[in-house]
Amino acid sequence: MKIHSFKTNESGLNRFFGPLEARIMHILWNGPEMAIKDVQARLAKEQAINFNTVMTVMNRLVDKGVLRKRAEGRVSLFQPTQSLEQFLETQSKELTNDLLEEFGPLVVNHMLDALEEADPALLEQLEQKIQALKKER
Amino acid sequence: MKIHSFKTNESGLNRFFGPLEARIMHILWNGPEMAIKDVQARLAKEQAINFNTVMTVMNRLVDKGVLRKRAEGRVSLFQPTQSLEQFLETQSKELTNDLLEEFGPLVVNHMLDALEEADPALLEQLEQKIQALKKER
DNA sequence: ACCTCACACTACCTATTGTAATGTTCGCAA
DNA sequence: TTGCGAACATTACAATAGGTAGTGTGAGGT
């Protein structure tokens, strides 16, 4: 399984995951390989949460292919299959492709408007990349 | 209500709607204001479908704000609140904004790669738009 | 007065996500 | 040796979204 929906009304990891899933991924991405208990302990700092709840969700994340489970003696250790950077890289690439595929020229227009508003420096970056590409040919 | 998820594993209208919803929107976008019965008739050409099923889904689309319902005597006539062009415009703009907001510079890189593969002509369009923007300032 | 047709209301099914009780297994300690 | 406890597995229930459809209601024409 994989991520197959990008939520437009959320932000950050919540765009790809449910709220609990997102918190779990956040923890695993900002720490070492962990057991369920460890993750639960972290989550419990904010508010009480049942061990089994965490386990179920973590196992679902394994099913989805975003976490890897490894048996270490009697406990299972979990870690993301991709680094956060890789994940964002993959997702943004996929989304960008999808967007172009779906909307083509329409997106090119919005791109610049959005780019300008968001961060004019990105416009520079864009232009330089275009120049670089042209030289290649 | 509004559209709040973009499905990466689908294509076309199915990225924004469920399969039946998408077929209904497709019909309404490619024809005049219609009654449920009319839509059902169109759908039924492909395969039998219950009138009430169509009604329920169409009413949900009204709740979501993508269809407008208007009473004409005893029947209700439906039509999209936006043209397909407007809808795609809105969606692509929103998605583009979201993408930039979420990923910033990361997207700028993918954008060009994707653009080149998809359609090098778009690259030209992009460059020209950048030039135009620079002149403005 | 009643029948029909369009619409409303309600409900059930599947999938996803959050939640958690119950069941199982196995090492270690008494 | 027995049995407790920790970790995992299994199962299930709730909510939401979407597809499906039965039953209820109301108004117009006959």
Short mmCIF file of C-alpha atoms (C1' of nucleotides) in Angstrom, two decimals:
data_model
loop_
_atom_site.label_atom_id
_atom_site.label_comp_id
_atom_site.label_asym_id
_atom_site.label_seq_id
_atom_site.Cartn_x
_atom_site.Cartn_y
_atom_site.Cartn_z
CA MET A 1 0.00 0.00 0.00
CA LYS A 2 1.05 3.61 -0.32
CA ILE A 3 -0.13 7.14 0.19
CA HIS A 4 -2.89 7.93 -2.24
CA SER A 5 -4.43 11.12 -1.09
CA PHE A 6 -3.23 14.62 -0.40
CA LYS A 7 -5.50 16.59 1.90
CA THR A 8 -5.88 20.21 0.95
CA ASN A 9 -7.49 21.29 4.18
CA GLU A 10 -4.70 20.09 6.45
CA SER A 11 -1.06 20.95 6.80
CA GLY A 12 2.25 19.21 7.27
CA LEU A 13 2.20 15.49 7.75
CA ASN A 14 -1.54 15.64 8.30
CA ARG A 15 -1.84 16.12 4.56
CA PHE A 16 -0.71 12.52 4.07
CA PHE A 17 -1.72 10.83 7.29
CA GLY A 18 -4.49 10.75 9.85
CA PRO A 19 -3.78 12.86 12.94
CA LEU A 20 -2.51 10.00 15.09
CA GLU A 21 -0.59 8.49 12.22
CA ALA A 22 1.03 11.85 11.64
CA ARG A 23 2.09 12.23 15.25
CA ILE A 24 3.59 8.76 15.20
CA MET A 25 5.49 9.39 11.99
CA HIS A 26 6.71 12.67 13.39
CA ILE A 27 8.15 10.88 16.40
CA LEU A 28 9.76 8.13 14.35
CA TRP A 29 11.25 10.63 11.97
CA ASN A 30 12.75 12.64 14.79
CA GLY A 31 14.27 9.81 16.76
CA PRO A 32 15.90 6.43 16.48
CA GLU A 33 14.34 3.08 15.78
CA MET A 34 11.75 2.59 18.50
CA ALA A 35 9.48 0.05 20.13
CA ILE A 36 5.76 0.65 20.42
CA LYS A 37 6.20 1.36 24.09
CA ASP A 38 8.65 4.14 23.36
CA VAL A 39 6.32 5.78 20.90
CA GLN A 40 3.43 5.43 23.28
CA ALA A 41 5.50 7.07 26.03
CA ARG A 42 6.20 10.04 23.79
CA LEU A 43 2.57 10.39 22.79
CA ALA A 44 1.46 10.02 26.38
CA LYS A 45 3.39 13.15 27.31
CA GLU A 46 0.71 15.14 25.54
CA GLN A 47 -2.25 13.05 26.60
CA ALA A 48 -2.95 9.55 27.76
CA ILE A 49 -3.12 7.00 24.98
CA ASN A 50 -3.66 3.28 25.04
CA PHE A 51 -0.75 1.03 24.12
CA ASN A 52 -2.89 -1.08 21.83
CA THR A 53 -4.13 1.95 19.98
CA VAL A 54 -0.57 2.91 19.17
CA MET A 55 0.25 -0.66 18.20
CA THR A 56 -2.69 -0.97 15.83
CA VAL A 57 -1.90 2.25 14.06
CA MET A 58 1.80 1.47 13.83
CA ASN A 59 1.06 -1.92 12.32
CA ARG A 60 -1.22 -0.28 9.80
CA LEU A 61 1.61 2.05 8.90
CA VAL A 62 3.74 -1.03 8.30
CA ASP A 63 1.02 -2.42 6.04
CA LYS A 64 1.05 0.86 4.17
CA GLY A 65 4.76 0.51 3.64
CA VAL A 66 5.82 3.68 5.43
CA LEU A 67 7.17 1.91 8.51
CA ARG A 68 9.44 -1.10 8.71
CA LYS A 69 9.10 -3.55 11.60
CA ARG A 70 12.07 -5.54 12.86
CA ALA A 71 12.01 -8.14 15.62
CA GLU A 72 14.67 -7.60 18.26
CA GLY A 73 14.21 -10.44 20.70
CA ARG A 74 10.71 -10.18 22.06
CA VAL A 75 10.10 -6.59 21.04
CA SER A 76 9.49 -5.14 17.61
CA LEU A 77 11.41 -2.07 16.57
CA PHE A 78 9.97 0.35 14.09
CA GLN A 79 11.46 2.91 11.81
CA PRO A 80 10.36 4.74 8.68
CA THR A 81 11.19 3.03 5.40
CA GLN A 82 12.26 6.41 4.06
CA SER A 83 13.85 9.40 5.72
CA LEU A 84 11.59 12.41 6.08
CA GLU A 85 13.58 14.09 3.34
CA GLN A 86 13.14 11.14 1.03
CA PHE A 87 9.50 10.96 1.84
CA LEU A 88 8.88 14.62 1.12
CA GLU A 89 11.01 14.34 -1.96
CA THR A 90 9.00 11.39 -3.21
CA GLN A 91 5.67 12.95 -2.38
CA SER A 92 6.39 16.35 -3.80
CA LYS A 93 7.71 14.78 -6.94
CA GLU A 94 4.71 12.57 -7.33
CA LEU A 95 2.30 15.41 -6.65
CA THR A 96 4.12 17.68 -9.03
CA ASN A 97 3.97 15.06 -11.74
CA ASP A 98 0.33 14.42 -11.09
CA LEU A 99 -0.43 18.09 -11.20
CA LEU A 100 1.34 18.62 -14.49
CA GLU A 101 -0.22 15.51 -15.91
CA GLU A 102 -3.67 16.55 -14.83
CA PHE A 103 -3.55 20.26 -15.52
CA GLY A 104 -0.61 20.89 -17.78
CA PRO A 105 -0.33 24.50 -18.89
CA LEU A 106 -2.86 25.65 -16.34
CA VAL A 107 -0.40 24.93 -13.57
CA VAL A 108 2.43 26.81 -15.20
CA ASN A 109 0.48 29.99 -14.80
CA HIS A 110 -0.42 29.47 -11.19
CA MET A 111 3.05 28.38 -10.44
CA LEU A 112 4.54 31.77 -10.94
CA ASP A 113 1.83 33.63 -9.12
CA ALA A 114 2.13 31.28 -6.20
CA LEU A 115 5.88 31.39 -6.34
CA GLU A 116 5.97 35.13 -6.25
CA GLU A 117 3.66 35.41 -3.33
CA ALA A 118 5.29 32.63 -1.39
CA ASP A 119 8.89 33.60 -1.86
CA PRO A 120 10.31 35.70 -4.66
CA ALA A 121 13.70 34.13 -4.08
CA LEU A 122 12.28 30.92 -5.46
CA LEU A 123 11.67 32.73 -8.71
CA GLU A 124 15.39 33.32 -9.02
CA GLN A 125 16.08 29.70 -8.32
CA LEU A 126 13.62 28.75 -11.00
CA GLU A 127 15.17 30.98 -13.58
CA GLN A 128 18.62 29.69 -12.89
CA LYS A 129 17.44 26.12 -13.25
CA ILE A 130 15.92 26.97 -16.58
CA GLN A 131 19.14 28.51 -17.77
CA ALA A 132 21.03 25.45 -16.62
CA LEU A 133 18.66 23.21 -18.50
CA LYS A 134 19.00 25.23 -21.67
CA LYS A 135 22.75 25.04 -21.57
CA GLU A 136 22.60 21.30 -21.37
CA ARG A 137 21.12 21.19 -24.78
CA MET B 1 -18.33 21.70 2.24
CA LYS B 2 -15.68 21.59 -0.42
CA ILE B 3 -13.16 19.32 -2.05
CA HIS B 4 -10.46 18.49 0.45
CA SER B 5 -8.51 15.65 -1.00
CA PHE B 6 -6.63 15.00 -4.18
CA LYS B 7 -6.21 11.32 -5.00
CA THR B 8 -2.86 10.41 -6.45
CA ASN B 9 -3.85 6.96 -7.57
CA GLU B 10 -6.73 8.07 -9.76
CA SER B 11 -7.05 10.27 -12.79
CA GLY B 12 -9.28 13.00 -14.12
CA LEU B 13 -12.33 13.86 -12.12
CA ASN B 14 -11.82 10.73 -10.03
CA ARG B 15 -9.00 12.62 -8.35
CA PHE B 16 -11.57 14.89 -6.72
CA PHE B 17 -14.69 12.76 -6.59
CA GLY B 18 -15.84 9.25 -5.93
CA PRO B 19 -16.43 7.21 -9.10
CA LEU B 20 -20.18 7.79 -9.26
CA GLU B 21 -19.82 11.40 -8.26
CA ALA B 22 -17.27 11.84 -11.02
CA ARG B 23 -19.53 10.32 -13.66
CA ILE B 24 -22.36 12.58 -12.55
CA MET B 25 -20.20 15.69 -12.65
CA HIS B 26 -18.94 14.69 -16.05
CA ILE B 27 -22.48 14.51 -17.35
CA LEU B 28 -23.52 17.80 -15.80
CA TRP B 29 -20.44 19.53 -17.12
CA ASN B 30 -21.07 18.27 -20.62
CA GLY B 31 -24.71 19.12 -20.88
CA PRO B 32 -27.40 21.55 -19.81
CA GLU B 33 -29.10 21.89 -16.47
CA MET B 34 -30.67 18.53 -15.79
CA ALA B 35 -33.15 16.71 -13.59
CA ILE B 36 -32.14 13.63 -11.66
CA LYS B 37 -34.07 11.50 -14.09
CA ASP B 38 -32.05 12.84 -16.99
CA VAL B 39 -28.78 12.10 -15.27
CA GLN B 40 -29.98 8.67 -14.33
CA ALA B 41 -30.96 7.99 -17.92
CA ARG B 42 -27.46 8.89 -19.08
CA LEU B 43 -25.83 6.73 -16.45
CA ALA B 44 -28.19 3.87 -17.22
CA LYS B 45 -26.87 3.70 -20.76
CA GLU B 46 -23.71 2.17 -19.35
CA GLN B 47 -25.33 0.04 -16.70
CA ALA B 48 -28.52 -0.06 -14.71
CA ILE B 49 -28.58 2.33 -11.77
CA ASN B 50 -31.24 3.11 -9.22
CA PHE B 51 -32.93 6.49 -9.37
CA ASN B 52 -32.58 7.01 -5.64
CA THR B 53 -28.89 6.27 -5.76
CA VAL B 54 -28.39 9.02 -8.27
CA MET B 55 -30.57 11.36 -6.24
CA THR B 56 -28.67 10.74 -3.03
CA VAL B 57 -25.30 11.33 -4.62
CA MET B 58 -26.49 14.42 -6.45
CA ASN B 59 -27.86 15.88 -3.24
CA ARG B 60 -24.56 15.19 -1.54
CA LEU B 61 -22.84 17.06 -4.34
CA VAL B 62 -25.17 19.97 -3.60
CA ASP B 63 -24.16 19.77 0.07
CA LYS B 64 -20.55 19.87 -1.02
CA GLY B 65 -21.25 23.02 -2.96
CA VAL B 66 -20.27 21.71 -6.38
CA LEU B 67 -23.82 21.41 -7.67
CA ARG B 68 -26.62 23.94 -7.47
CA LYS B 69 -30.23 22.75 -7.17
CA ARG B 70 -33.13 24.77 -8.52
CA ALA B 71 -36.82 23.91 -8.27
CA GLU B 72 -38.65 24.07 -11.58
CA GLY B 73 -42.24 23.18 -10.75
CA ARG B 74 -42.19 19.71 -9.27
CA VAL B 75 -38.76 18.75 -10.49
CA SER B 76 -35.37 19.91 -9.36
CA LEU B 77 -32.82 20.95 -11.91
CA PHE B 78 -29.14 20.61 -11.21
CA GLN B 79 -26.06 22.26 -12.61
CA PRO B 80 -22.49 22.73 -11.49
CA THR B 81 -21.82 25.87 -9.46
CA GLN B 82 -18.66 26.36 -11.50
CA SER B 83 -17.84 25.58 -15.09
CA LEU B 84 -15.40 22.74 -15.57
CA GLU B 85 -12.78 25.30 -16.56
CA GLN B 86 -13.39 27.33 -13.44
CA PHE B 87 -13.30 24.21 -11.33
CA LEU B 88 -10.02 23.02 -12.75
CA GLU B 89 -8.65 26.53 -12.49
CA THR B 90 -9.63 26.73 -8.84
CA GLN B 91 -8.36 23.29 -8.01
CA SER B 92 -5.06 23.57 -9.81
CA LYS B 93 -4.46 26.94 -8.22
CA GLU B 94 -5.25 25.65 -4.78
CA LEU B 95 -3.12 22.56 -5.24
CA THR B 96 -0.25 24.59 -6.60
CA ASN B 97 -0.42 26.93 -3.64
CA ASP B 98 -0.60 24.05 -1.22
CA LEU B 99 2.34 22.38 -2.86
CA LEU B 100 4.50 25.47 -2.72
CA GLU B 101 3.42 26.16 0.81
CA GLU B 102 4.17 22.63 1.91
CA PHE B 103 7.34 21.93 -0.02
CA GLY B 104 8.70 25.25 -1.18
CA PRO B 105 12.02 24.93 -2.98
CA LEU B 106 11.70 21.18 -3.28
CA VAL B 107 8.88 21.61 -5.74
CA VAL B 108 10.73 24.07 -7.89
CA ASN B 109 13.22 21.38 -8.75
CA HIS B 110 10.68 18.71 -9.57
CA MET B 111 8.63 21.16 -11.48
CA LEU B 112 11.24 21.61 -14.15
CA ASP B 113 12.06 17.94 -14.46
CA ALA B 114 8.40 17.13 -14.75
CA LEU B 115 7.83 19.97 -17.12
CA GLU B 116 10.59 18.86 -19.42
CA GLU B 117 9.41 15.33 -19.58
CA ALA B 118 5.79 16.22 -19.96
CA ASP B 119 6.10 18.92 -22.55
CA PRO B 120 9.20 21.00 -23.28
CA ALA B 121 6.98 23.66 -24.80
CA LEU B 122 5.72 24.41 -21.33
CA LEU B 123 9.25 25.28 -20.36
CA GLU B 124 9.23 28.02 -22.95
CA GLN B 125 5.94 29.30 -21.65
CA LEU B 126 7.35 29.37 -18.18
CA GLU B 127 10.43 31.29 -19.18
CA GLN B 128 8.41 33.87 -21.01
CA LYS B 129 6.21 34.36 -18.01
CA ILE B 130 9.24 34.92 -15.87
CA GLN B 131 10.58 37.50 -18.27
CA ALA B 132 7.24 39.25 -18.27
CA LEU B 133 7.22 39.33 -14.51
CA LYS B 134 10.71 40.76 -14.33
CA LYS B 135 9.83 43.57 -16.71
CA GLU B 136 6.95 44.55 -14.51
CA ARG B 137 9.33 45.41 -11.75
"C1'" DA C 1 -60.74 10.31 -4.04
"C1'" DC C 2 -56.79 8.19 -5.53
"C1'" DC C 3 -52.76 7.02 -8.09
"C1'" DT C 4 -48.36 8.21 -9.69
"C1'" DC C 5 -44.11 10.52 -9.75
"C1'" DA C 6 -40.55 13.21 -7.86
"C1'" DC C 7 -38.47 14.11 -3.85
"C1'" DA C 8 -37.15 13.27 1.30
"C1'" DC C 9 -35.68 10.32 4.80
"C1'" DT C 10 -33.41 6.52 6.50
"C1'" DA C 11 -30.51 2.75 6.45
"C1'" DC C 12 -26.98 -0.49 5.15
"C1'" DC C 13 -22.36 -1.66 3.00
"C1'" DT C 14 -17.32 -0.94 2.31
"C1'" DA C 15 -13.07 1.49 3.42
"C1'" DT C 16 -10.21 4.42 6.35
"C1'" DT C 17 -8.77 5.91 10.78
"C1'" DG C 18 -8.96 6.17 15.89
"C1'" DT C 19 -9.89 3.52 19.84
"C1'" DA C 20 -9.48 -0.26 22.96
"C1'" DA C 21 -10.85 -4.95 25.07
"C1'" DT C 22 -9.61 -9.64 24.90
"C1'" DG C 23 -6.52 -13.55 23.68
"C1'" DT C 24 -1.91 -15.64 23.13
"C1'" DT C 25 2.89 -16.48 23.86
"C1'" DC C 26 7.07 -16.83 26.17
"C1'" DG C 27 10.88 -15.57 29.31
"C1'" DC C 28 11.97 -15.02 33.92
"C1'" DA C 29 11.34 -15.19 38.80
"C1'" DA C 30 9.59 -17.36 42.94
"C1'" DT D 1 7.72 -26.05 37.87
"C1'" DT D 2 4.54 -22.95 37.79
"C1'" DG D 3 2.67 -18.83 36.77
"C1'" DC D 4 3.05 -13.72 36.27
"C1'" DG D 5 3.79 -10.05 33.31
"C1'" DA D 6 5.25 -7.87 29.01
"C1'" DA D 7 4.70 -7.67 24.26
"C1'" DC D 8 2.32 -8.94 20.50
"C1'" DA D 9 -2.01 -10.66 17.86
"C1'" DT D 10 -6.83 -10.71 17.19
"C1'" DT D 11 -11.07 -8.72 17.15
"C1'" DA D 12 -14.32 -5.26 17.34
"C1'" DC D 13 -16.65 -0.83 17.65
"C1'" DA D 14 -17.20 4.25 16.39
"C1'" DA D 15 -16.97 7.98 12.91
"C1'" DT D 16 -16.63 9.65 8.25
"C1'" DA D 17 -16.99 9.27 3.15
"C1'" DG D 18 -19.10 7.29 -0.62
"C1'" DG D 19 -22.23 3.82 -3.10
"C1'" DT D 20 -26.63 1.57 -2.90
"C1'" DA D 21 -31.38 1.31 -2.30
"C1'" DG D 22 -36.01 0.69 0.45
"C1'" DT D 23 -39.69 3.18 2.40
"C1'" DG D 24 -42.26 7.50 3.34
"C1'" DT D 25 -44.52 11.88 1.81
"C1'" DG D 26 -46.76 15.27 -0.81
"C1'" DA D 27 -48.83 17.42 -4.76
"C1'" DG D 28 -50.94 17.22 -9.48
"C1'" DG D 29 -53.59 15.09 -12.74
"C1'" DT D 30 -57.30 11.89 -13.63
#
